[in-house]
Amino acid sequence: MKFPHGPAWVLLSLIPWASPSALAASEPQVREFLLDNGLKLLVQEDHRAPAVVSQVWYKVGASYEYGGITGISHMLEHMMFKGTAKHPPGEFSRIIAANGGRENAFTGEDYTAYFQTLEKSRLPVSFELEADRMRNLKLLEPEFAKEQQVVLEERRLRTDDQPRAKMQEHFDALAFTNSPYKNPVIGWPDDVAGLKVDDLKAWYGQWYAPNNATVVVVGDVDSDEVYKQAKKYFAPLKPSKLAPLKPQREVEQLGERRMTVKLPAKLPYLAMAYKVPVLNTVTEDWEAYALEVAAGILDGGNSSRLSSRLVRGQQIAASAGAGYDLYARMNKLFTLEGTPAQGKTVAELEKALSEEVRRLREEPVSADELQRVKAQVLAGHVYQLDSMFYQAMQLGMAETVGLGWKKVQEYVDKVNAVTAEQVQKVAQKYLIENRLSVAHLDPQPLPEGMPAPEESPAMGGGHVR
């Protein structure tokens, strides 16, 4: 999870200075149920509005894939709307809309999730439809052939025509040697084009089972009644025998990696990343939370170091950012990125970003700055609690990557406990040259008549759909 951007930081700007303890919010209560077939149900009552969010999370995503079938999880996500014997293609979305709801889905590196937002009395509609397609999906060749072209076009729009997205794809493949995180969630073009409907049938049969799913419900509901409805619709489904995953841990990096990507583009761009552990792989939890705070120190709103020093102070960057995701199955990247200001070079921006990392390693963060970052984290957390969808997403993600939903409730206390010494220690241990990968986007002339791709908003991110 990256530090929140946008609305969370806007909210913070409206809050007078406050200590982390003053901002701490009480965590909502979650009830956990387990059906006999292995399906897990998490219910969090939130009675502020007569609505409910229902999400179904499957433990399968891009990081479960291997060469030749990359993108299959995302492809299957598209096909999940193509109907069952009971509900023909298009019926799922039509029924949800007829009940005044909204529905969609997304695929990530470690999960695939489907969700609906409905008026609270309509929750059984969601459960009936999701239970039906969990085991009874019809994968037909004509529908697959059409959807395959849709996904290839989606890939062209999201990645192939977006120089930064395309560079990021190649950058991930540079940074990781054998970790499946080297593959794009949407899949490599030839792999997507080469998928067959039988591949999807095998993937669906292997992973779409009640004992590989978590249903998360947040809203104006009674948890006992939700459990009763879940048993009615999901309990009859038969579980599958799930084979354990083969280990795919990344091999040790032995030195800095570097690449230049040449693409038609208007502006240069820089991506840097250090290979770091996540909550699932650290030997001590505090390391992951210290990396989270380090990312906030660099890129936590207008007062952060990158904004105040590189964008406004030295005016070397038109934009600059940092990020870290502590909720993942395997080691990930601590990222830095930016666009040089007019008249500045990518090399100058790289030097400036490296200097900020050096300061994290060599200079303890001040008590005032650390306090401010923690307050920002809590402000973001308070803001997120206003969203039933985001609350459900946090629970589903933590559960599905193998941490367990209770980790979400530890977040505030763990971040609050981070010390300046711990931030310096993780910087010295992980933000070092032997873990570093660097990529420069070298803009090439745009074909005559082609609009500047940078003017299009970035699409996709860590999720696809």
Coordinates of C-alpha atoms in Angstrom, one line a residue:
M1 CA 0.0 0.0 0.0
K2 CA 1.4 3.4 -0.9
F3 CA 0.9 6.4 1.1
P4 CA -2.4 8.0 0.1
H5 CA -2.4 10.8 -2.4
G6 CA -5.0 13.2 -3.6
P7 CA -8.1 13.4 -1.3
A8 CA -6.4 12.1 1.8
W9 CA -3.8 14.8 1.7
V10 CA -6.4 17.4 0.8
L11 CA -8.2 16.3 4.0
L12 CA -5.0 16.6 5.9
S13 CA -4.5 20.2 4.8
L14 CA -7.9 21.0 6.4
I15 CA -6.9 19.6 9.7
P16 CA -4.9 21.9 12.1
W17 CA -1.7 20.3 13.3
A18 CA -2.6 17.3 15.4
S19 CA -0.7 14.6 17.1
P20 CA -1.0 11.0 15.9
S21 CA -2.8 10.0 19.1
A22 CA -5.3 12.8 18.6
L23 CA -6.1 11.6 15.1
A24 CA -6.2 7.9 15.8
A25 CA -9.6 6.4 14.9
S26 CA -11.2 3.4 16.5
E27 CA -11.1 0.5 14.2
P28 CA -14.5 -0.9 13.0
Q29 CA -15.4 -4.3 14.2
V30 CA -15.1 -7.2 11.8
R31 CA -16.7 -10.6 12.1
E32 CA -15.2 -13.7 10.4
F33 CA -17.1 -16.8 9.4
L34 CA -15.9 -19.9 7.6
L35 CA -18.3 -22.1 5.6
D36 CA -17.8 -25.9 5.6
N37 CA -16.6 -25.7 2.0
G38 CA -13.7 -23.4 2.9
L39 CA -15.2 -20.1 1.8
K40 CA -14.3 -17.3 4.2
L41 CA -16.7 -14.5 5.0
L42 CA -15.8 -11.1 6.5
V43 CA -18.5 -8.8 7.6
Q44 CA -18.1 -5.2 8.9
E45 CA -21.2 -3.4 9.9
D46 CA -21.3 0.3 8.9
H47 CA -24.7 1.9 9.4
R48 CA -24.1 5.4 8.2
A49 CA -25.9 4.9 4.9
P50 CA -28.5 2.3 3.7
A51 CA -26.0 0.7 1.3
V52 CA -23.8 -2.4 1.1
V53 CA -20.5 -3.2 -0.7
S54 CA -19.9 -6.9 -1.5
Q55 CA -16.6 -8.1 -2.8
V56 CA -15.4 -11.6 -3.8
W57 CA -11.7 -12.0 -3.7
Y58 CA -9.9 -15.0 -5.3
K59 CA -6.3 -15.9 -4.4
V60 CA -5.0 -15.8 -8.0
G61 CA -3.5 -13.0 -10.0
A62 CA -0.6 -12.2 -12.3
S63 CA 2.0 -13.5 -9.8
Y64 CA 0.5 -17.0 -10.0
E65 CA 1.1 -17.1 -13.8
Y66 CA 4.1 -18.4 -15.7
G67 CA 5.7 -17.9 -19.2
G68 CA 3.2 -18.4 -22.0
I69 CA 0.1 -17.7 -20.1
T70 CA 0.8 -14.2 -18.6
G71 CA -2.4 -12.2 -18.5
I72 CA -4.7 -15.2 -18.1
S73 CA -6.0 -14.0 -14.7
H74 CA -7.1 -10.7 -16.3
M75 CA -8.5 -12.5 -19.4
L76 CA -10.6 -14.7 -17.1
E77 CA -11.8 -11.7 -15.2
H78 CA -13.3 -10.4 -18.5
M79 CA -14.9 -13.7 -19.3
M80 CA -16.6 -13.9 -15.9
F81 CA -19.2 -11.5 -17.3
K82 CA -20.0 -13.8 -20.2
G83 CA -22.6 -15.8 -18.5
T84 CA -23.7 -19.2 -17.0
A85 CA -26.4 -21.6 -18.0
K86 CA -28.8 -19.7 -15.6
H87 CA -27.7 -16.2 -16.5
P88 CA -26.7 -15.7 -20.2
P89 CA -24.0 -13.2 -21.3
G90 CA -24.9 -9.6 -20.2
E91 CA -27.4 -10.7 -17.6
F92 CA -25.1 -10.2 -14.6
S93 CA -24.6 -6.5 -15.3
R94 CA -28.2 -6.0 -16.4
I95 CA -29.6 -7.5 -13.1
I96 CA -27.3 -5.4 -10.9
A97 CA -28.2 -2.3 -12.8
A98 CA -31.9 -3.2 -12.6
N99 CA -31.5 -3.4 -8.8
G100 CA -29.9 0.1 -8.7
G101 CA -26.4 -1.2 -8.2
R102 CA -23.0 -0.8 -9.6
E103 CA -20.5 -3.6 -10.4
N104 CA -17.0 -4.1 -11.7
A105 CA -13.9 -6.1 -11.1
F106 CA -10.1 -5.8 -11.1
T107 CA -7.1 -8.0 -11.4
G108 CA -3.9 -7.4 -9.5
E109 CA -0.6 -9.2 -9.1
D110 CA -1.8 -11.3 -6.1
Y111 CA -5.6 -11.4 -6.5
T112 CA -8.6 -11.0 -8.7
A113 CA -11.7 -9.4 -7.2
Y114 CA -15.3 -8.7 -8.2
F115 CA -17.6 -6.2 -6.4
Q116 CA -21.0 -4.7 -6.3
T117 CA -22.5 -1.7 -4.5
L118 CA -26.2 -2.0 -3.8
E119 CA -29.0 -0.8 -1.6
K120 CA -28.7 -2.9 1.6
S121 CA -31.8 -5.1 1.0
R122 CA -30.3 -6.2 -2.4
L123 CA -27.3 -8.1 -1.0
P124 CA -28.8 -11.5 -1.8
V125 CA -28.9 -10.5 -5.5
S126 CA -25.2 -10.1 -5.4
F127 CA -24.6 -13.4 -3.5
E128 CA -26.8 -15.4 -5.9
L129 CA -25.0 -14.1 -9.0
E130 CA -21.5 -14.4 -7.6
A131 CA -22.1 -17.9 -6.3
D132 CA -23.5 -18.9 -9.7
R133 CA -20.5 -17.8 -11.6
M134 CA -18.0 -19.1 -9.0
R135 CA -18.7 -22.6 -10.3
N136 CA -20.9 -22.5 -13.3
L137 CA -19.2 -20.1 -15.8
K138 CA -19.7 -21.0 -19.4
L139 CA -16.5 -20.4 -21.4
L140 CA -17.5 -20.5 -25.1
E141 CA -15.1 -20.1 -28.0
P142 CA -17.1 -17.3 -29.8
E143 CA -17.3 -15.1 -26.7
F144 CA -13.6 -15.8 -25.9
A145 CA -12.5 -14.8 -29.4
K146 CA -14.3 -11.5 -29.1
E147 CA -13.1 -10.7 -25.6
Q148 CA -9.5 -11.6 -26.6
Q149 CA -9.6 -8.8 -29.1
V150 CA -11.0 -6.4 -26.5
V151 CA -8.1 -7.2 -24.1
L152 CA -5.5 -6.7 -26.8
E153 CA -7.1 -3.3 -27.6
E154 CA -7.1 -2.5 -23.9
R155 CA -3.4 -3.4 -23.7
R156 CA -2.7 -1.1 -26.7
L157 CA -4.5 1.8 -25.0
R158 CA -3.1 1.2 -21.5
T159 CA 0.5 0.3 -22.3
D160 CA 1.6 0.2 -25.9
D161 CA 0.5 3.8 -26.7
Q162 CA 1.6 5.1 -23.3
P163 CA 5.4 5.6 -23.2
R164 CA 5.7 5.8 -19.4
A165 CA 3.5 2.7 -19.0
K166 CA 5.5 0.8 -21.6
M167 CA 8.8 1.9 -20.0
Q168 CA 7.4 0.7 -16.6
E169 CA 6.7 -2.7 -18.0
H170 CA 10.3 -3.0 -19.3
F171 CA 11.6 -1.6 -16.0
D172 CA 9.8 -4.3 -13.9
A173 CA 11.3 -6.9 -16.2
L174 CA 14.7 -5.4 -15.6
A175 CA 14.3 -5.1 -11.8
F176 CA 13.1 -8.7 -11.2
T177 CA 15.0 -11.7 -12.5
N178 CA 12.7 -14.6 -11.7
S179 CA 10.0 -13.2 -9.5
P180 CA 6.6 -13.3 -11.3
Y181 CA 6.3 -9.6 -10.5
K182 CA 8.4 -9.1 -13.6
N183 CA 5.4 -9.8 -15.8
P184 CA 2.7 -7.2 -16.5
V185 CA -0.8 -7.9 -15.0
I186 CA -2.4 -7.5 -18.4
G187 CA 0.1 -10.0 -19.9
W188 CA 2.8 -9.9 -22.6
P189 CA 1.2 -9.3 -26.1
D190 CA 2.2 -12.7 -27.6
D191 CA 1.0 -14.5 -24.5
V192 CA -2.4 -12.8 -24.5
A193 CA -2.8 -13.4 -28.3
G194 CA -1.8 -17.0 -27.8
L195 CA -4.3 -17.8 -25.0
K196 CA -6.9 -20.5 -25.8
V197 CA -10.3 -21.0 -24.3
D198 CA -9.1 -24.4 -22.9
D199 CA -6.3 -22.5 -21.0
L200 CA -9.0 -20.4 -19.4
K201 CA -11.1 -23.4 -18.5
A202 CA -8.1 -25.0 -16.8
W203 CA -7.3 -21.7 -14.9
Y204 CA -11.0 -21.3 -13.9
G205 CA -11.2 -24.9 -12.7
Q206 CA -8.0 -24.6 -10.7
W207 CA -8.6 -21.4 -8.9
Y208 CA -12.3 -20.4 -8.8
A209 CA -13.5 -22.4 -5.9
P210 CA -15.1 -21.5 -2.5
N211 CA -12.0 -22.6 -0.6
N212 CA -9.9 -20.2 -2.6
A213 CA -12.2 -17.2 -2.1
T214 CA -13.0 -14.6 0.5
V215 CA -16.3 -12.7 0.5
V216 CA -16.1 -9.3 2.2
V217 CA -19.3 -7.4 3.0
V218 CA -19.2 -3.8 4.5
G219 CA -22.4 -1.8 5.0
D220 CA -25.7 -1.3 6.7
V221 CA -26.2 -5.0 7.4
D222 CA -26.7 -7.4 10.3
S223 CA -23.7 -9.8 10.3
D224 CA -25.7 -12.8 11.4
E225 CA -28.2 -12.2 8.5
V226 CA -25.3 -11.9 6.1
Y227 CA -23.8 -15.2 7.3
K228 CA -27.3 -16.8 6.8
Q229 CA -27.5 -15.5 3.3
A230 CA -23.9 -16.5 2.5
K231 CA -24.6 -20.1 3.6
K232 CA -27.7 -20.2 1.5
Y233 CA -25.9 -19.3 -1.8
F234 CA -22.3 -20.3 -1.3
A235 CA -22.4 -23.3 1.0
P236 CA -23.8 -25.7 -1.7
L237 CA -20.6 -25.1 -3.9
K238 CA -18.1 -27.9 -3.9
P239 CA -14.5 -27.0 -2.9
S240 CA -11.4 -27.9 -5.0
K241 CA -8.2 -29.6 -4.2
L242 CA -5.7 -26.6 -4.3
A243 CA -2.2 -27.6 -5.1
P244 CA 0.5 -25.6 -3.1
L245 CA 2.3 -22.9 -5.2
K246 CA 5.8 -23.6 -6.3
P247 CA 8.3 -21.1 -4.7
Q248 CA 9.2 -18.2 -7.0
R249 CA 11.4 -16.1 -4.7
E250 CA 13.6 -13.6 -6.4
V251 CA 17.2 -14.4 -6.7
E252 CA 19.7 -12.1 -5.0
Q253 CA 20.6 -9.0 -7.0
L254 CA 24.4 -8.6 -7.3
G255 CA 24.7 -5.0 -8.5
E256 CA 23.0 -2.0 -9.9
R257 CA 20.9 -2.5 -13.0
R258 CA 20.3 0.2 -15.6
M259 CA 18.5 0.7 -18.9
T260 CA 17.5 3.3 -21.4
V261 CA 14.2 3.0 -23.1
K262 CA 13.7 4.8 -26.5
L263 CA 10.2 5.6 -27.4
P264 CA 8.2 8.3 -29.2
A265 CA 7.4 10.7 -26.4
K266 CA 7.3 14.4 -25.6
L267 CA 9.1 14.4 -22.2
P268 CA 11.9 12.4 -20.6
Y269 CA 11.1 10.3 -17.6
L270 CA 13.1 8.6 -14.8
A271 CA 12.2 5.5 -12.8
M272 CA 14.4 4.2 -9.9
A273 CA 13.6 1.3 -7.5
Y274 CA 15.2 -0.6 -4.7
K275 CA 14.3 -4.2 -4.1
V276 CA 12.8 -4.4 -0.6
P277 CA 10.8 -6.8 1.7
V278 CA 7.1 -6.6 2.5
L279 CA 5.1 -7.5 5.5
N280 CA 5.0 -11.1 4.3
T281 CA 8.7 -11.4 3.9
V282 CA 10.3 -9.2 6.6
T283 CA 11.8 -11.0 9.7
E284 CA 10.5 -8.1 11.9
D285 CA 7.4 -6.2 11.1
W286 CA 8.8 -2.8 12.0
E287 CA 11.0 -2.9 8.9
A288 CA 8.0 -2.8 6.6
Y289 CA 6.4 0.0 8.5
A290 CA 9.6 2.0 8.6
L291 CA 9.9 1.7 4.8
E292 CA 6.2 2.9 4.7
V293 CA 7.2 6.0 6.7
A294 CA 10.3 6.5 4.6
A295 CA 8.1 6.7 1.5
G296 CA 5.9 9.2 3.3
I297 CA 8.9 11.4 4.2
L298 CA 9.9 11.6 0.6
D299 CA 6.4 11.8 -0.9
G300 CA 3.7 12.7 1.6
G301 CA 2.1 15.8 0.2
N302 CA 3.3 19.3 -0.4
S303 CA 5.5 19.4 2.6
S304 CA 7.4 16.2 1.7
R305 CA 11.0 16.3 0.8
L306 CA 10.6 15.6 -2.9
S307 CA 7.9 18.3 -3.4
S308 CA 9.6 21.0 -1.2
R309 CA 13.2 20.4 -2.3
L310 CA 13.2 19.1 -5.8
V311 CA 10.0 20.5 -7.3
R312 CA 9.7 23.9 -5.5
G313 CA 13.2 24.4 -4.0
Q314 CA 15.8 23.4 -6.5
Q315 CA 13.2 23.4 -9.3
I316 CA 15.0 20.4 -10.8
A317 CA 11.8 18.3 -11.2
A318 CA 8.5 19.1 -12.8
S319 CA 7.1 16.2 -10.8
A320 CA 8.6 13.6 -8.4
G321 CA 7.3 10.8 -6.3
A322 CA 8.1 7.8 -4.2
G323 CA 6.1 4.7 -3.3
Y324 CA 6.1 1.4 -1.4
D325 CA 3.5 -1.4 -1.1
L326 CA 3.7 -3.4 2.1
Y327 CA 0.7 -5.7 1.3
A328 CA 2.1 -8.2 -1.2
R329 CA 3.0 -11.9 -1.3
M330 CA 6.7 -11.4 -2.1
N331 CA 9.4 -8.8 -2.1
K332 CA 8.6 -5.7 -4.1
L333 CA 10.1 -2.4 -5.0
F334 CA 10.6 0.9 -3.2
T335 CA 10.1 3.3 -6.1
L336 CA 11.2 6.8 -7.0
E337 CA 10.2 8.5 -10.2
G338 CA 10.0 11.9 -11.8
T339 CA 10.1 14.2 -14.8
P340 CA 12.9 16.7 -15.0
A341 CA 11.9 20.4 -15.1
Q342 CA 12.4 22.3 -18.3
G343 CA 16.1 22.8 -18.9
K344 CA 17.1 20.0 -16.6
T345 CA 18.2 16.5 -17.5
V346 CA 17.2 13.0 -16.4
A347 CA 20.7 12.5 -15.1
E348 CA 20.4 15.7 -12.9
L349 CA 17.1 14.5 -11.5
E350 CA 18.6 11.0 -10.8
K351 CA 21.4 12.7 -8.9
A352 CA 19.0 14.8 -6.9
L353 CA 16.8 11.8 -6.0
S354 CA 19.9 9.7 -5.1
E355 CA 20.9 12.6 -2.8
E356 CA 17.6 12.4 -1.0
V357 CA 18.0 8.7 -0.5
R358 CA 21.6 9.3 0.8
R359 CA 20.1 11.8 3.4
L360 CA 17.7 9.1 4.6
R361 CA 20.6 6.7 5.1
E362 CA 23.0 9.2 6.8
E363 CA 20.8 11.7 8.7
P364 CA 18.1 10.8 11.2
V365 CA 14.8 12.4 10.4
S366 CA 13.9 15.1 12.9
A367 CA 11.2 14.5 15.6
D368 CA 9.0 17.2 14.1
E369 CA 9.1 15.8 10.6
L370 CA 8.5 12.3 11.8
Q371 CA 5.5 13.5 13.9
R372 CA 4.1 15.3 10.8
V373 CA 4.4 12.2 8.6
K374 CA 2.7 10.0 11.2
A375 CA -0.2 12.6 11.5
Q376 CA -0.5 12.5 7.7
V377 CA -0.7 8.7 7.7
L378 CA -3.5 8.8 10.3
A379 CA -5.4 11.5 8.4
G380 CA -5.3 9.3 5.3
H381 CA -6.5 6.4 7.4
V382 CA -9.4 8.4 8.8
Y383 CA -10.4 9.5 5.3
Q384 CA -10.3 5.9 4.1
L385 CA -12.7 4.8 6.8
D386 CA -15.3 7.0 5.1
S387 CA -15.4 4.7 2.1
M388 CA -17.2 1.4 2.5
F389 CA -15.5 0.2 -0.7
Y390 CA -12.0 1.0 0.5
Q391 CA -12.6 -0.6 3.9
A392 CA -13.7 -3.8 2.2
M393 CA -10.8 -3.6 -0.2
Q394 CA -8.3 -3.3 2.7
L395 CA -9.7 -6.4 4.4
G396 CA -9.9 -8.4 1.2
M397 CA -6.4 -7.5 0.0
A398 CA -4.7 -8.3 3.4
E399 CA -6.6 -11.6 3.6
T400 CA -5.8 -12.6 0.0
V401 CA -2.1 -11.9 0.1
G402 CA -1.8 -14.2 3.1
L403 CA -1.4 -11.6 5.9
G404 CA -4.9 -12.0 7.4
W405 CA -7.4 -9.1 7.7
K406 CA -6.3 -8.4 11.3
K407 CA -3.1 -6.8 9.9
V408 CA -5.2 -3.9 8.7
Q409 CA -6.1 -3.1 12.2
E410 CA -2.5 -3.0 13.3
Y411 CA -1.5 -0.4 10.7
V412 CA -2.0 2.8 12.8
D413 CA -0.3 1.5 15.9
K414 CA 2.6 0.0 13.9
V415 CA 3.2 3.2 12.0
N416 CA 3.0 5.2 15.2
A417 CA 5.7 3.1 16.7
V418 CA 8.3 3.7 14.0
T419 CA 11.3 5.7 15.2
A420 CA 13.8 7.9 13.4
E421 CA 16.4 5.3 14.1
Q422 CA 14.4 2.6 12.4
V423 CA 13.8 4.7 9.3
Q424 CA 17.6 5.2 9.0
K425 CA 18.2 1.5 9.6
V426 CA 16.0 0.3 6.8
A427 CA 17.4 3.0 4.4
Q428 CA 20.9 1.8 5.2
K429 CA 19.9 -1.9 4.8
Y430 CA 17.7 -1.8 1.7
L431 CA 18.1 1.6 -0.2
I432 CA 21.6 0.7 -1.4
E433 CA 23.2 0.4 -4.8
N434 CA 23.2 -3.4 -5.0
R435 CA 19.4 -3.4 -4.8
L436 CA 18.9 -0.5 -7.3
S437 CA 17.5 -0.5 -10.8
V438 CA 17.3 2.6 -12.9
A439 CA 15.6 3.4 -16.2
H440 CA 15.7 6.5 -18.4
L441 CA 13.0 7.3 -21.0
D442 CA 14.8 8.8 -23.9
P443 CA 12.1 10.6 -26.0
Q444 CA 12.2 9.9 -29.7
P445 CA 10.5 12.2 -32.3
L446 CA 6.8 11.7 -32.5
P447 CA 5.5 10.6 -35.9
E448 CA 3.9 13.4 -37.8
G449 CA 0.3 14.0 -36.7
M450 CA 0.7 11.8 -33.5
P451 CA -0.5 13.6 -30.3
A452 CA 1.8 13.7 -27.4
P453 CA 1.1 10.5 -25.4
E454 CA 2.0 12.2 -22.1
E455 CA -1.2 14.3 -22.4
S456 CA -3.2 11.2 -21.9
P457 CA -3.9 10.2 -18.2
A458 CA -2.0 7.2 -16.9
M459 CA -4.2 4.1 -16.9
G460 CA -4.1 0.9 -15.1
G461 CA -1.5 1.2 -12.4
G462 CA -1.3 -1.9 -10.2
H463 CA -4.8 -3.0 -11.2
V464 CA -6.3 -3.7 -14.5
R465 CA -9.9 -3.0 -15.6

